[in-house]
Amino acid sequence: MSTISPAALDDAAVRNWPDFLNPSAPPPAIESSSGNILSLSSTPSPSSASTPSDKNKSGDRRVANLLALTELRKAAWARIYSSGISTGDAAISTTRVPTWRQFDTLMIKRHRHIAVDPRDNRTLGWIACFHPYPLLPLLYDDTQDSNFDDNQGARGGRLAEIQVMVAEAERNRGVGTFLVKAILASFKADTRYSTVQASFFPENQACQKLFEKCGFETVATRKDAVQMMDGPRKGTWRDLVTVEIKLPPLTLPASPQQQQQQQHENGSIVTPTAIDMTIDPNAIFKRPRLD
């Protein structure tokens, strides 16, 4: 049995101990065509070692944070809008960006949001909605429609059309899905609306996949619905695909009277909603009464 000298142990203290106990042959060397000796090493240098991508680091990180789309973000909104319509498949114009005042007047203020990056708070995309058709009850001064509140869980019947755009550098990372699901959750809490729809060109396959993923269904394809105002296809009439989703009925909690009535109809015993289980600490030390 071979012994290890103290000098060798001192040398092992500054080396990798497993490699010292199980020494391996040095990596082979080959001679290049130029006569230089090239060593093959399985351990990359610190400069060439691969580091985990940001996608792996943020695999469990939230896609984005949701904020209200206000005038404070109008610069980022205009930049994303301009980048989106430049493709020619997002709007009837490829260059004309509406002013913030026009956008603010048309879009419903309660249901418009932006997605920002959780790390640096940069704007990733935005979503907004408007009324595609006139609100006919307003012609008859129907104030009940604007303040609709039904205790039976019904909805007011309004329809809203959404418009969503994602920054070019932030696509294919779930931002669009995050925004659409966020606005659907916002509409589910609004009793005035029962249907949400979206319209896009048939060539916009990314938009179609997004809405199908979020549960929208195709309801119509309008032939020659809109005409391009500018761009390479200026003057061309294009089709529009319309998809929609129906909002579920409201689930309102039952009142205490309704709960008691339901228990009585089912033949169950009506129990108090709460029982006082508080124990007086001093009662533990009291002598029990024998009479």
Short mmCIF file of C-alpha atoms in Angstrom, two decimals:
data_model
loop_
_atom_site.label_atom_id
_atom_site.label_comp_id
_atom_site.label_asym_id
_atom_site.label_seq_id
_atom_site.Cartn_x
_atom_site.Cartn_y
_atom_site.Cartn_z
CA MET A 1 0.00 0.00 0.00
CA SER A 2 1.44 3.34 -1.03
CA THR A 3 1.76 6.18 1.44
CA ILE A 4 1.16 9.88 0.88
CA SER A 5 3.95 12.17 1.93
CA PRO A 6 3.25 15.33 4.00
CA ALA A 7 4.49 17.46 1.14
CA ALA A 8 1.93 15.85 -1.12
CA LEU A 9 -0.81 16.58 1.43
CA ASP A 10 0.19 20.23 1.51
CA ASP A 11 0.02 20.26 -2.25
CA ALA A 12 -3.44 18.68 -2.15
CA ALA A 13 -4.67 21.40 0.19
CA VAL A 14 -4.47 23.93 -2.58
CA ARG A 15 -5.76 21.56 -5.25
CA ASN A 16 -9.03 19.78 -5.85
CA TRP A 17 -9.06 16.88 -3.36
CA PRO A 18 -11.05 14.38 -5.54
CA ASP A 19 -8.69 15.02 -8.45
CA PHE A 20 -5.72 14.38 -6.14
CA LEU A 21 -7.08 11.03 -4.95
CA ASN A 22 -8.11 9.95 -8.45
CA PRO A 23 -5.61 11.54 -10.77
CA SER A 24 -6.50 11.40 -14.41
CA ALA A 25 -4.27 11.58 -17.40
CA PRO A 26 -3.59 15.07 -18.73
CA PRO A 27 -5.70 16.09 -21.68
CA PRO A 28 -4.25 15.00 -24.98
CA ALA A 29 -2.47 17.51 -27.14
CA ILE A 30 -2.68 17.70 -30.88
CA GLU A 31 -0.55 19.47 -33.35
CA SER A 32 -2.23 21.89 -35.69
CA SER A 33 -1.36 22.27 -39.32
CA SER A 34 0.77 25.28 -38.42
CA GLY A 35 2.85 23.27 -35.98
CA ASN A 36 1.40 24.84 -32.81
CA ILE A 37 0.40 22.59 -29.94
CA LEU A 38 -3.29 22.85 -29.01
CA SER A 39 -4.45 21.44 -25.69
CA LEU A 40 -7.97 20.06 -25.36
CA SER A 41 -9.53 20.83 -22.01
CA SER A 42 -13.03 19.91 -20.86
CA THR A 43 -13.22 22.84 -18.42
CA PRO A 44 -14.10 26.13 -20.11
CA SER A 45 -12.41 29.32 -19.10
CA PRO A 46 -14.38 31.79 -16.99
CA SER A 47 -14.77 34.08 -19.96
CA SER A 48 -16.15 31.36 -22.21
CA ALA A 49 -18.32 29.59 -19.65
CA SER A 50 -21.98 29.77 -20.45
CA THR A 51 -24.26 31.51 -18.01
CA PRO A 52 -27.97 30.81 -17.51
CA SER A 53 -30.12 32.83 -19.80
CA ASP A 54 -32.46 35.43 -18.46
CA LYS A 55 -35.33 33.21 -19.48
CA ASN A 56 -34.15 30.46 -17.15
CA LYS A 57 -33.56 32.91 -14.34
CA SER A 58 -37.05 34.33 -14.70
CA GLY A 59 -38.82 31.08 -15.46
CA ASP A 60 -40.97 31.40 -12.35
CA ARG A 61 -41.12 35.20 -12.41
CA ARG A 62 -44.34 37.01 -13.15
CA VAL A 63 -44.70 37.92 -16.83
CA ALA A 64 -45.65 41.51 -16.10
CA ASN A 65 -47.33 43.87 -13.68
CA LEU A 66 -50.66 45.46 -14.56
CA LEU A 67 -51.19 49.22 -14.35
CA ALA A 68 -53.88 51.62 -15.52
CA LEU A 69 -53.22 53.22 -18.89
CA THR A 70 -53.19 56.95 -18.21
CA GLU A 71 -51.68 60.04 -19.78
CA LEU A 72 -48.49 59.43 -17.82
CA ARG A 73 -47.75 56.55 -20.20
CA LYS A 74 -48.81 58.24 -23.42
CA ALA A 75 -45.25 58.35 -24.80
CA ALA A 76 -44.81 54.59 -24.43
CA TRP A 77 -48.36 54.03 -25.72
CA ALA A 78 -47.65 56.06 -28.88
CA ARG A 79 -44.34 54.28 -29.46
CA ILE A 80 -45.91 50.82 -29.25
CA TYR A 81 -48.87 51.94 -31.36
CA SER A 82 -46.58 53.26 -34.10
CA SER A 83 -44.51 50.07 -34.09
CA GLY A 84 -47.62 47.89 -34.23
CA ILE A 85 -49.34 49.54 -37.17
CA SER A 86 -46.12 49.70 -39.21
CA THR A 87 -46.54 46.01 -40.05
CA GLY A 88 -49.64 46.82 -42.11
CA ASP A 89 -51.79 44.13 -40.45
CA ALA A 90 -52.83 45.88 -37.23
CA ALA A 91 -54.87 48.87 -38.46
CA ILE A 92 -56.16 50.54 -41.61
CA SER A 93 -53.20 52.93 -41.48
CA THR A 94 -49.49 52.19 -41.26
CA THR A 95 -48.33 55.66 -40.18
CA ARG A 96 -51.17 57.61 -38.58
CA VAL A 97 -51.13 57.47 -34.79
CA PRO A 98 -54.11 59.14 -33.10
CA THR A 99 -53.49 61.83 -30.55
CA TRP A 100 -53.80 60.97 -26.89
CA ARG A 101 -56.91 63.15 -26.66
CA GLN A 102 -58.60 61.18 -29.45
CA PHE A 103 -57.62 57.88 -27.85
CA ASP A 104 -58.68 59.01 -24.39
CA THR A 105 -62.09 60.13 -25.67
CA LEU A 106 -62.83 56.91 -27.54
CA MET A 107 -61.52 54.27 -25.16
CA ILE A 108 -63.38 53.24 -22.02
CA LYS A 109 -61.37 54.58 -19.09
CA ARG A 110 -62.31 51.81 -16.69
CA HIS A 111 -61.02 49.04 -18.94
CA ARG A 112 -57.62 49.98 -20.29
CA HIS A 113 -54.33 48.74 -18.94
CA ILE A 114 -50.63 48.49 -19.62
CA ALA A 115 -48.18 45.71 -18.84
CA VAL A 116 -44.85 46.73 -17.33
CA ASP A 117 -41.77 44.64 -16.67
CA PRO A 118 -41.44 43.71 -12.97
CA ARG A 119 -37.69 44.41 -13.00
CA ASP A 120 -37.27 47.82 -14.63
CA ASN A 121 -40.90 49.00 -15.02
CA ARG A 122 -40.62 49.46 -18.79
CA THR A 123 -43.83 49.29 -20.80
CA LEU A 124 -44.31 45.95 -22.58
CA GLY A 125 -47.73 46.46 -24.14
CA TRP A 126 -51.18 47.91 -23.67
CA ILE A 127 -54.83 46.95 -24.08
CA ALA A 128 -57.93 49.13 -24.33
CA CYS A 129 -61.54 48.82 -25.45
CA PHE A 130 -64.32 50.88 -26.98
CA HIS A 131 -67.98 50.59 -27.95
CA PRO A 132 -68.12 49.43 -31.59
CA TYR A 133 -71.83 50.22 -31.90
CA PRO A 134 -73.93 53.15 -30.64
CA LEU A 135 -75.51 52.69 -27.25
CA LEU A 136 -79.13 52.69 -28.37
CA PRO A 137 -80.59 53.04 -24.84
CA LEU A 138 -78.97 56.48 -24.64
CA LEU A 139 -81.25 57.64 -27.46
CA TYR A 140 -84.22 57.04 -25.18
CA ASP A 141 -82.64 58.50 -22.04
CA ASP A 142 -82.44 55.09 -20.44
CA THR A 143 -80.56 55.83 -17.24
CA GLN A 144 -81.07 52.28 -15.98
CA ASP A 145 -78.59 51.00 -18.57
CA SER A 146 -75.76 53.19 -17.31
CA ASN A 147 -76.42 52.16 -13.70
CA PHE A 148 -77.35 48.56 -14.32
CA ASP A 149 -77.49 46.43 -11.19
CA ASP A 150 -79.35 43.15 -11.15
CA ASN A 151 -79.59 41.02 -8.03
CA GLN A 152 -80.35 37.88 -10.03
CA GLY A 153 -76.87 37.73 -11.53
CA ALA A 154 -77.81 38.94 -15.02
CA ARG A 155 -75.73 41.32 -17.11
CA GLY A 156 -76.57 44.56 -18.84
CA GLY A 157 -75.95 43.34 -22.38
CA ARG A 158 -73.35 45.86 -23.50
CA LEU A 159 -70.66 44.88 -26.00
CA ALA A 160 -67.06 46.09 -25.96
CA GLU A 161 -64.33 45.65 -28.56
CA ILE A 162 -60.74 45.36 -27.41
CA GLN A 163 -57.52 46.50 -29.04
CA VAL A 164 -54.19 45.09 -27.87
CA MET A 165 -50.63 45.85 -28.94
CA VAL A 166 -47.29 44.52 -27.67
CA ALA A 167 -43.87 46.10 -28.15
CA GLU A 168 -41.89 44.44 -30.93
CA ALA A 169 -39.03 43.40 -28.64
CA GLU A 170 -41.42 41.91 -26.06
CA ARG A 171 -43.42 39.56 -28.25
CA ASN A 172 -43.58 35.76 -27.87
CA ARG A 173 -43.20 35.91 -24.08
CA GLY A 174 -46.85 35.87 -22.97
CA VAL A 175 -47.49 39.60 -22.66
CA GLY A 176 -50.50 39.55 -25.01
CA THR A 177 -52.10 36.64 -23.17
CA PHE A 178 -51.49 38.40 -19.86
CA LEU A 179 -53.23 41.57 -21.07
CA VAL A 180 -56.24 39.83 -22.62
CA LYS A 181 -56.86 37.71 -19.53
CA ALA A 182 -56.50 40.79 -17.33
CA ILE A 183 -59.11 42.77 -19.21
CA LEU A 184 -61.50 39.80 -19.28
CA ALA A 185 -61.22 39.63 -15.51
CA SER A 186 -61.99 43.35 -15.39
CA PHE A 187 -65.09 42.90 -17.55
CA LYS A 188 -66.33 39.96 -15.48
CA ALA A 189 -66.65 42.34 -12.54
CA ASP A 190 -68.59 44.92 -14.61
CA THR A 191 -72.30 44.08 -14.70
CA ARG A 192 -72.96 46.36 -17.70
CA TYR A 193 -71.15 44.11 -20.19
CA SER A 194 -72.00 40.63 -21.40
CA THR A 195 -69.87 40.25 -24.56
CA VAL A 196 -66.29 41.13 -25.49
CA GLN A 197 -65.20 41.02 -29.12
CA ALA A 198 -62.16 41.78 -31.28
CA SER A 199 -61.66 42.30 -35.02
CA PHE A 200 -58.50 41.76 -37.05
CA PHE A 201 -57.29 41.03 -40.57
CA PRO A 202 -57.15 37.34 -41.61
CA GLU A 203 -53.43 37.77 -42.34
CA ASN A 204 -52.76 38.53 -38.66
CA GLN A 205 -52.23 34.93 -37.56
CA ALA A 206 -50.56 35.91 -34.29
CA CYS A 207 -53.65 37.84 -33.25
CA GLN A 208 -55.93 34.94 -34.15
CA LYS A 209 -53.86 32.47 -32.11
CA LEU A 210 -53.87 34.85 -29.15
CA PHE A 211 -57.64 35.17 -28.99
CA GLU A 212 -58.22 31.46 -29.57
CA LYS A 213 -55.90 30.75 -26.66
CA CYS A 214 -57.96 33.07 -24.44
CA GLY A 215 -61.27 31.38 -25.30
CA PHE A 216 -62.63 33.61 -28.09
CA GLU A 217 -64.67 32.07 -30.89
CA THR A 218 -64.97 33.24 -34.49
CA VAL A 219 -68.45 34.58 -35.16
CA ALA A 220 -68.11 36.33 -38.53
CA THR A 221 -65.83 37.15 -41.44
CA ARG A 222 -66.84 40.38 -43.13
CA LYS A 223 -65.82 40.63 -46.76
CA ASP A 224 -64.30 43.93 -47.94
CA ALA A 225 -65.10 45.56 -44.62
CA VAL A 226 -62.41 48.26 -44.45
CA GLN A 227 -60.18 50.16 -46.86
CA MET A 228 -56.49 50.82 -46.25
CA MET A 229 -55.71 54.53 -45.93
CA ASP A 230 -52.00 54.36 -46.75
CA GLY A 231 -49.06 52.01 -47.01
CA PRO A 232 -48.24 49.47 -49.73
CA ARG A 233 -51.88 48.35 -49.89
CA LYS A 234 -53.41 51.82 -49.99
CA GLY A 235 -56.96 51.78 -51.37
CA THR A 236 -57.32 48.00 -50.99
CA TRP A 237 -60.47 46.67 -49.38
CA ARG A 238 -59.71 44.02 -46.79
CA ASP A 239 -61.70 41.41 -44.88
CA LEU A 240 -62.20 41.48 -41.12
CA VAL A 241 -62.47 38.48 -38.81
CA THR A 242 -64.58 39.04 -35.69
CA VAL A 243 -64.18 36.89 -32.59
CA GLU A 244 -66.06 37.18 -29.32
CA ILE A 245 -66.43 35.68 -25.89
CA LYS A 246 -69.50 35.64 -23.65
CA LEU A 247 -68.97 36.67 -20.06
CA PRO A 248 -70.29 34.23 -17.44
CA PRO A 249 -73.27 35.14 -15.26
CA LEU A 250 -72.51 36.85 -12.00
CA THR A 251 -72.28 34.63 -8.94
CA LEU A 252 -73.57 36.69 -6.04
CA PRO A 253 -73.27 35.38 -2.46
CA ALA A 254 -76.54 34.37 -0.83
CA SER A 255 -77.90 36.58 1.92
CA PRO A 256 -78.36 35.16 5.45
CA GLN A 257 -82.14 35.09 4.93
CA GLN A 258 -81.71 33.10 1.71
CA GLN A 259 -79.35 30.68 3.45
CA GLN A 260 -81.85 30.08 6.28
CA GLN A 261 -84.69 29.61 3.80
CA GLN A 262 -82.65 27.11 1.81
CA GLN A 263 -81.76 25.17 4.96
CA HIS A 264 -85.42 25.12 6.00
CA GLU A 265 -86.49 23.80 2.59
CA ASN A 266 -83.84 21.08 2.75
CA GLY A 267 -85.02 20.03 6.21
CA SER A 268 -81.71 20.76 7.86
CA ILE A 269 -81.33 22.34 11.27
CA VAL A 270 -80.61 26.02 11.22
CA THR A 271 -77.50 26.62 13.29
CA PRO A 272 -76.12 29.94 14.44
CA THR A 273 -73.67 31.53 12.07
CA ALA A 274 -71.11 31.91 14.89
CA ILE A 275 -70.60 30.33 18.31
CA ASP A 276 -68.73 32.06 21.11
CA MET A 277 -66.06 29.57 22.19
CA THR A 278 -64.18 31.97 24.46
CA ILE A 279 -63.09 30.41 27.77
CA ASP A 280 -62.64 32.50 30.88
CA PRO A 281 -59.15 31.65 32.23
CA ASN A 282 -60.28 32.39 35.79
CA ALA A 283 -63.04 29.81 35.53
CA ILE A 284 -60.48 27.01 35.42
CA PHE A 285 -59.34 27.73 38.99
CA LYS A 286 -62.84 28.01 40.47
CA ARG A 287 -64.04 25.22 42.76
CA PRO A 288 -66.97 23.32 41.21
CA ARG A 289 -70.31 23.68 42.89
CA LEU A 290 -71.65 20.51 44.52
CA ASP A 291 -75.27 21.63 45.01
#
